[in-house]
Tab-separated table of C-alpha atoms in Angstrom:
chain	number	residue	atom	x	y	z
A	395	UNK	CA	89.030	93.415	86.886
A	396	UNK	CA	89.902	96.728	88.241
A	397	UNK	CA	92.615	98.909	86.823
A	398	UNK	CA	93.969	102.234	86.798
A	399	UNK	CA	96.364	103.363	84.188
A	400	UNK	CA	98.883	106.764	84.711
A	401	UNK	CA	101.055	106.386	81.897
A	402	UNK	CA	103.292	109.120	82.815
A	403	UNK	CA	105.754	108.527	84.997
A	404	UNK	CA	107.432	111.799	85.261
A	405	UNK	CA	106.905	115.177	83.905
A	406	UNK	CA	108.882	118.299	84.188
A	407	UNK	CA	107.937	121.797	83.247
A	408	UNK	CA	109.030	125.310	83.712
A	409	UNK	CA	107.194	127.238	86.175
A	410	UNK	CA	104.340	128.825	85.012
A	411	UNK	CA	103.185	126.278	82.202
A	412	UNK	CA	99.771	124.331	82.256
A	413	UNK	CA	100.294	120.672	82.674
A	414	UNK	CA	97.462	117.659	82.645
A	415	UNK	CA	98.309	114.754	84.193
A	416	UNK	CA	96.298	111.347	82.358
A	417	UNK	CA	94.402	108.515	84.451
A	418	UNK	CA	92.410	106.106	82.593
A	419	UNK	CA	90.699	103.196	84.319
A	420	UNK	CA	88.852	100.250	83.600
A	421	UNK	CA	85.632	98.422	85.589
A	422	UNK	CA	82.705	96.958	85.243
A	423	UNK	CA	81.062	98.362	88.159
A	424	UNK	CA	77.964	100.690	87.253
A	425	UNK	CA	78.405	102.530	90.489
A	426	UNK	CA	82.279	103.489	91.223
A	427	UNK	CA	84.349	106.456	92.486
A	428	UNK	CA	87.405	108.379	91.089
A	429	UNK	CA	90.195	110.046	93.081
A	430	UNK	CA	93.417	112.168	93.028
A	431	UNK	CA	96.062	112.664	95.445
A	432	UNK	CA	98.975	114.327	95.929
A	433	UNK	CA	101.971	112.972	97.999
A	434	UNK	CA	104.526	115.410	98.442
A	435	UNK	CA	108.380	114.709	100.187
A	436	UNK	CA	107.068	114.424	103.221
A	437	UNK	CA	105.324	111.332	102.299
A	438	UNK	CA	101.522	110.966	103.605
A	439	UNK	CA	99.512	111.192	100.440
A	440	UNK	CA	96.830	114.778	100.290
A	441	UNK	CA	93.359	114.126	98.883
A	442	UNK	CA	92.419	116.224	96.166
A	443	UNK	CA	89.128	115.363	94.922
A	444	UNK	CA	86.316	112.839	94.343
A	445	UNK	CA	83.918	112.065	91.963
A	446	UNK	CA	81.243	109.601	91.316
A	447	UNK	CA	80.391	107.429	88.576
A	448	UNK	CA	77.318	109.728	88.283
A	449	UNK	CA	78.586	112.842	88.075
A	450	UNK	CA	80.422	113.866	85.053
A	451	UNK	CA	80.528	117.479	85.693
A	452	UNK	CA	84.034	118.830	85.148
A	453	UNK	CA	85.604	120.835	88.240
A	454	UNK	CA	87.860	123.767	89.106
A	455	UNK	CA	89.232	124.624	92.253
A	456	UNK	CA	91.739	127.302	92.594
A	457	UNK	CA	94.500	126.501	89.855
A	458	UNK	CA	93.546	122.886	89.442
A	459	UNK	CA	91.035	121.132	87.572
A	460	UNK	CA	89.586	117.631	86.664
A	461	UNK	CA	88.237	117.018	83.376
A	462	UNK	CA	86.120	113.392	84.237
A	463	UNK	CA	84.753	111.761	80.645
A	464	UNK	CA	83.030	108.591	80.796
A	465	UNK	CA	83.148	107.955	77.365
A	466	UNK	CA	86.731	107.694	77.508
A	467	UNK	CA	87.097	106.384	80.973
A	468	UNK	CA	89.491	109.222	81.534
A	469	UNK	CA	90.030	111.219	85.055
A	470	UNK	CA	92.263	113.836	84.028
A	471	UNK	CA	93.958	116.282	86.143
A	472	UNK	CA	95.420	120.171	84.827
A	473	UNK	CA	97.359	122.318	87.167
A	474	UNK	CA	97.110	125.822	85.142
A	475	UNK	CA	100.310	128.236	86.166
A	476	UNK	CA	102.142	125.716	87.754
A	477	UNK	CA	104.510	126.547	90.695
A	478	UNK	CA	107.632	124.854	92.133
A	479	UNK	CA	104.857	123.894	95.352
A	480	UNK	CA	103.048	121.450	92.755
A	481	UNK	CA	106.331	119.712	92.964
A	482	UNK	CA	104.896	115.950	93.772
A	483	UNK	CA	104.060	112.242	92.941
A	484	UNK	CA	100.264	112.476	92.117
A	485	UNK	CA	98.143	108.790	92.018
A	486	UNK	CA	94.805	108.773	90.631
A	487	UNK	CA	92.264	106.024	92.397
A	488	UNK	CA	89.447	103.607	91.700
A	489	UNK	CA	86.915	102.809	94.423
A	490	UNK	CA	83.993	100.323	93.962
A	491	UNK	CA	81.976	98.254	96.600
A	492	UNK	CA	83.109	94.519	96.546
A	493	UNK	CA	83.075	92.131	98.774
A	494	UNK	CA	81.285	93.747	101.861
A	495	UNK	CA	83.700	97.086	101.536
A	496	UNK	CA	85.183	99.780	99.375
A	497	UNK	CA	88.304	98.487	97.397
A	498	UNK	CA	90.827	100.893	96.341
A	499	UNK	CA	92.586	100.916	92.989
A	500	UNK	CA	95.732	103.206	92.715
A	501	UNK	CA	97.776	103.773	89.694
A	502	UNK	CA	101.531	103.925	89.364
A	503	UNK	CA	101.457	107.765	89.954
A	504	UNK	CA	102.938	110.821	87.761
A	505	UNK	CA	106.236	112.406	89.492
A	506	UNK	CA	105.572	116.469	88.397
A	507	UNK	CA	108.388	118.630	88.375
A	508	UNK	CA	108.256	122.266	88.464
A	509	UNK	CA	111.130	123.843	87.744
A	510	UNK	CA	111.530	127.425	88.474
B	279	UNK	CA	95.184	118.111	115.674
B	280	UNK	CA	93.480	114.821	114.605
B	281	UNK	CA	95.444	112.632	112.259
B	282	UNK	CA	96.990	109.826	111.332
B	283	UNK	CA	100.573	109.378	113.545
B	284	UNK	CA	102.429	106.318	112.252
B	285	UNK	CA	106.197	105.267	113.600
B	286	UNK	CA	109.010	104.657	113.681
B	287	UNK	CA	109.565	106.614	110.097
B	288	UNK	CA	112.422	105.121	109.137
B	289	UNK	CA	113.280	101.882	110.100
B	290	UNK	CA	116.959	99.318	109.021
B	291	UNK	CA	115.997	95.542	110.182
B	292	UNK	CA	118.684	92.615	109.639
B	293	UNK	CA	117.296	89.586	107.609
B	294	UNK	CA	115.437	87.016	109.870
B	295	UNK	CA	114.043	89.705	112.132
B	296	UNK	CA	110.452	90.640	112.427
B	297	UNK	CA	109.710	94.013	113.071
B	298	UNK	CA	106.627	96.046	114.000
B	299	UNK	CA	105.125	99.369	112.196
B	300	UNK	CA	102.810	101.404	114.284
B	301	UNK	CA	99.293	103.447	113.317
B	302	UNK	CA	97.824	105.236	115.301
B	303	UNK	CA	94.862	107.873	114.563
B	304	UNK	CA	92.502	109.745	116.692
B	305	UNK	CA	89.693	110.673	113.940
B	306	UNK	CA	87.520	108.049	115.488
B	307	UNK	CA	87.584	106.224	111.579
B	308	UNK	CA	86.183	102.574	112.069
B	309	UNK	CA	87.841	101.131	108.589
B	310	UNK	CA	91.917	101.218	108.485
B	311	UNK	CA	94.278	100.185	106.061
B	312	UNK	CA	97.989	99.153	105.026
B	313	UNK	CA	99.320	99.979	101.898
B	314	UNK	CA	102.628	99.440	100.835
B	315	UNK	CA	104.275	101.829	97.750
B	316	UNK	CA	107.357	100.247	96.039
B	317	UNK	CA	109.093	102.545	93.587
B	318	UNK	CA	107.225	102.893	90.141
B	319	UNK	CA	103.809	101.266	91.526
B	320	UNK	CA	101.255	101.938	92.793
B	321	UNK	CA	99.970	101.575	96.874
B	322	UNK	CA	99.347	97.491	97.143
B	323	UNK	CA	96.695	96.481	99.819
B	324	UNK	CA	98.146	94.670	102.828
B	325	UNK	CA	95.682	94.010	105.048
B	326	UNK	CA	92.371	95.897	106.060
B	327	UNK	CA	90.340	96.239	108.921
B	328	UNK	CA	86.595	97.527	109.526
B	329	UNK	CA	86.190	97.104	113.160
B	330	UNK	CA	87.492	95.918	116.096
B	331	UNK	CA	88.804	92.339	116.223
B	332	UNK	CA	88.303	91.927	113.011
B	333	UNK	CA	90.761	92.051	109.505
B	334	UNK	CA	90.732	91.109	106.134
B	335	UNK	CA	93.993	89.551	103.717
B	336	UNK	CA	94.461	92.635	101.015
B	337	UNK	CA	95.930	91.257	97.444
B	338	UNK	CA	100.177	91.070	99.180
B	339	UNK	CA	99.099	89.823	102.681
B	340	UNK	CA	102.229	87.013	102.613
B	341	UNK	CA	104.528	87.520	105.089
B	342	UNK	CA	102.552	90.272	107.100
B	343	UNK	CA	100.341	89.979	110.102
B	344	UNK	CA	98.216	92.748	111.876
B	345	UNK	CA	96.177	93.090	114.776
B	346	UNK	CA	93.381	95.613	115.788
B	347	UNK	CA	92.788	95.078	119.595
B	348	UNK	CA	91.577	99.138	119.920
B	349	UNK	CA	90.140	101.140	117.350
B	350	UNK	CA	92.610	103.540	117.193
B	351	UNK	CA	95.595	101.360	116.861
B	352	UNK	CA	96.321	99.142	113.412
B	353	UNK	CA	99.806	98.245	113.852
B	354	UNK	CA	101.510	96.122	111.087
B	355	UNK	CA	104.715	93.201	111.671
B	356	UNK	CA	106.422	92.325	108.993
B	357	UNK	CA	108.123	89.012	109.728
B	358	UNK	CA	110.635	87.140	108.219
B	359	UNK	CA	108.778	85.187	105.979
B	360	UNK	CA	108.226	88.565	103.726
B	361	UNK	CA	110.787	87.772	100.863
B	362	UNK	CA	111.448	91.127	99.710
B	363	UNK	CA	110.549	93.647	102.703
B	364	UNK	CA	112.525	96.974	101.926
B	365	UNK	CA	109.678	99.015	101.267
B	366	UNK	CA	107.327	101.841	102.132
B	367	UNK	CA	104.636	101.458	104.545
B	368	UNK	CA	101.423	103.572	104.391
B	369	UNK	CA	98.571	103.332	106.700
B	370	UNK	CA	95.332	104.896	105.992
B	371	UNK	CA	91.866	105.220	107.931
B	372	UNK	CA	88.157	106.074	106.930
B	373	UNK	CA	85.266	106.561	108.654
B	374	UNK	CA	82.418	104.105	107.739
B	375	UNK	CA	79.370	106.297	109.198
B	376	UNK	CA	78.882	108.497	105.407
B	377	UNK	CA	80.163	111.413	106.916
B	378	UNK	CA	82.870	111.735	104.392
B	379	UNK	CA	82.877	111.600	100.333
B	380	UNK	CA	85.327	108.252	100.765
B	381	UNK	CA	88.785	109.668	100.686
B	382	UNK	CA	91.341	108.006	102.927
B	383	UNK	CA	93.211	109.921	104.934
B	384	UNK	CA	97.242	109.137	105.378
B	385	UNK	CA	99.926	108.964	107.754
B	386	UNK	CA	103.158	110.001	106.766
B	387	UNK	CA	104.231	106.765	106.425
B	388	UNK	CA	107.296	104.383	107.672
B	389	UNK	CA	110.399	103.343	105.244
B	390	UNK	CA	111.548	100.234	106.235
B	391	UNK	CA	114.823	99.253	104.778
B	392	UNK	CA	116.518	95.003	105.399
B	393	UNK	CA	120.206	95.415	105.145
């Protein structure tokens, strides 16, 4: 079975701080995908990024970056200098090829607070 | 802009009534989904479609139905025979062609609320 596991619900920090938000996930698929979004107030959830089963290079984009570790079956996320914009529910994914299509796996999310 | 344009976003029914969420979304995506995001969970499947006239049950299809007559419209009726319906509604496209990495892409989604 499929699962994906964001055992923070909520986190608040202070403007400025670092903060890593934890996904671990569990499948027996060789070949699967990995995924963060963002969903602000408005609703509609943002993608953020993607990765492979393959592909275990970490990445940085801007202020945020994903830290992907088989070994662990961890997919998790920093924000470094947080700002009161990072404000959101965040939900880590799962996608593997079953049953003729992609299935997707979402966690329970991570509400992040910035305070400012 | 293309996107995903679902409606009505907020949405009161009475008990015993079905009503009708509507997705819409010009990206030309073959593959569109239902989600719905309860407070504390994560998005459950609904039902999915890959092409026209055709749909698949996701893992909470009780009490749902859907219907994909055009390939830009997905629209989603709850009915009455949804126990616990207060909820909120996410649809979501893809394209199938490999011309993206696999994300979905969103709507802004509807809040339906049974008084």
């Amino acid at each position: 079975a499929q699962k994906v596991t964001q055992a923070q619900t909520e986190i608040s920090v202070v403007e400025k701080e670092d903060v890593t938000l934890d996904c671990v996930y569990e499948t027996r698929d060789t070949t699967y995908y990995l995924f963060w979004y963002k969903q602000p107030p408005s609703g509609e959830l943002v993608f953020l990024i993607r990765r492979n089963s393959f592909d275990e290079q970490n990445e940085i984009s801007g202020r945020y970056s994903w830290n992907f570790q088989k070994s662990t079956s961890s997919f998790n996320f920093t924000i470094t200098a947080s700002q009161v914009v990072d404000s959101a529910v965040y939900f880590c994914a799962l996608s593997a090829f079953n049953s003729g299509t992609y299935k997707y796996i979402f966690g329970t999310g991570t509400r992040l607070k910035v305070l400012a | 802009d293309g996107g995903i344009t679902q409606s009505p976003k907020y949405l009161f029914r009475k008990e015993g009534q079905n009503v009708t969420l509507s997705c819409e979304q010009n990206l030309n995506h073959d593959a569109m989904y239902w989600y719905r995001q309860d407070p504390g969970q994560g998005l459950r499947l609904i039902y999915y479609s890959q092409i026209v006239n055709d749909f698949q049950k996701g893992d909470i299809a009780e009490g749902y139905s859907v219907s994909r007559e055009k390939k830009e419209s997905f629209p989603l009726t709850v009915t009455s025979a949804q126990k616990n319906p207060t909820a909120f509604y996410l649809c979501a496209s893809r394209p199938l062609d490999g011309s993206n990495t696999g994300e979905l892409f969103f709507g802004e989604g509807s809040r339906l609320t049974v008084l």
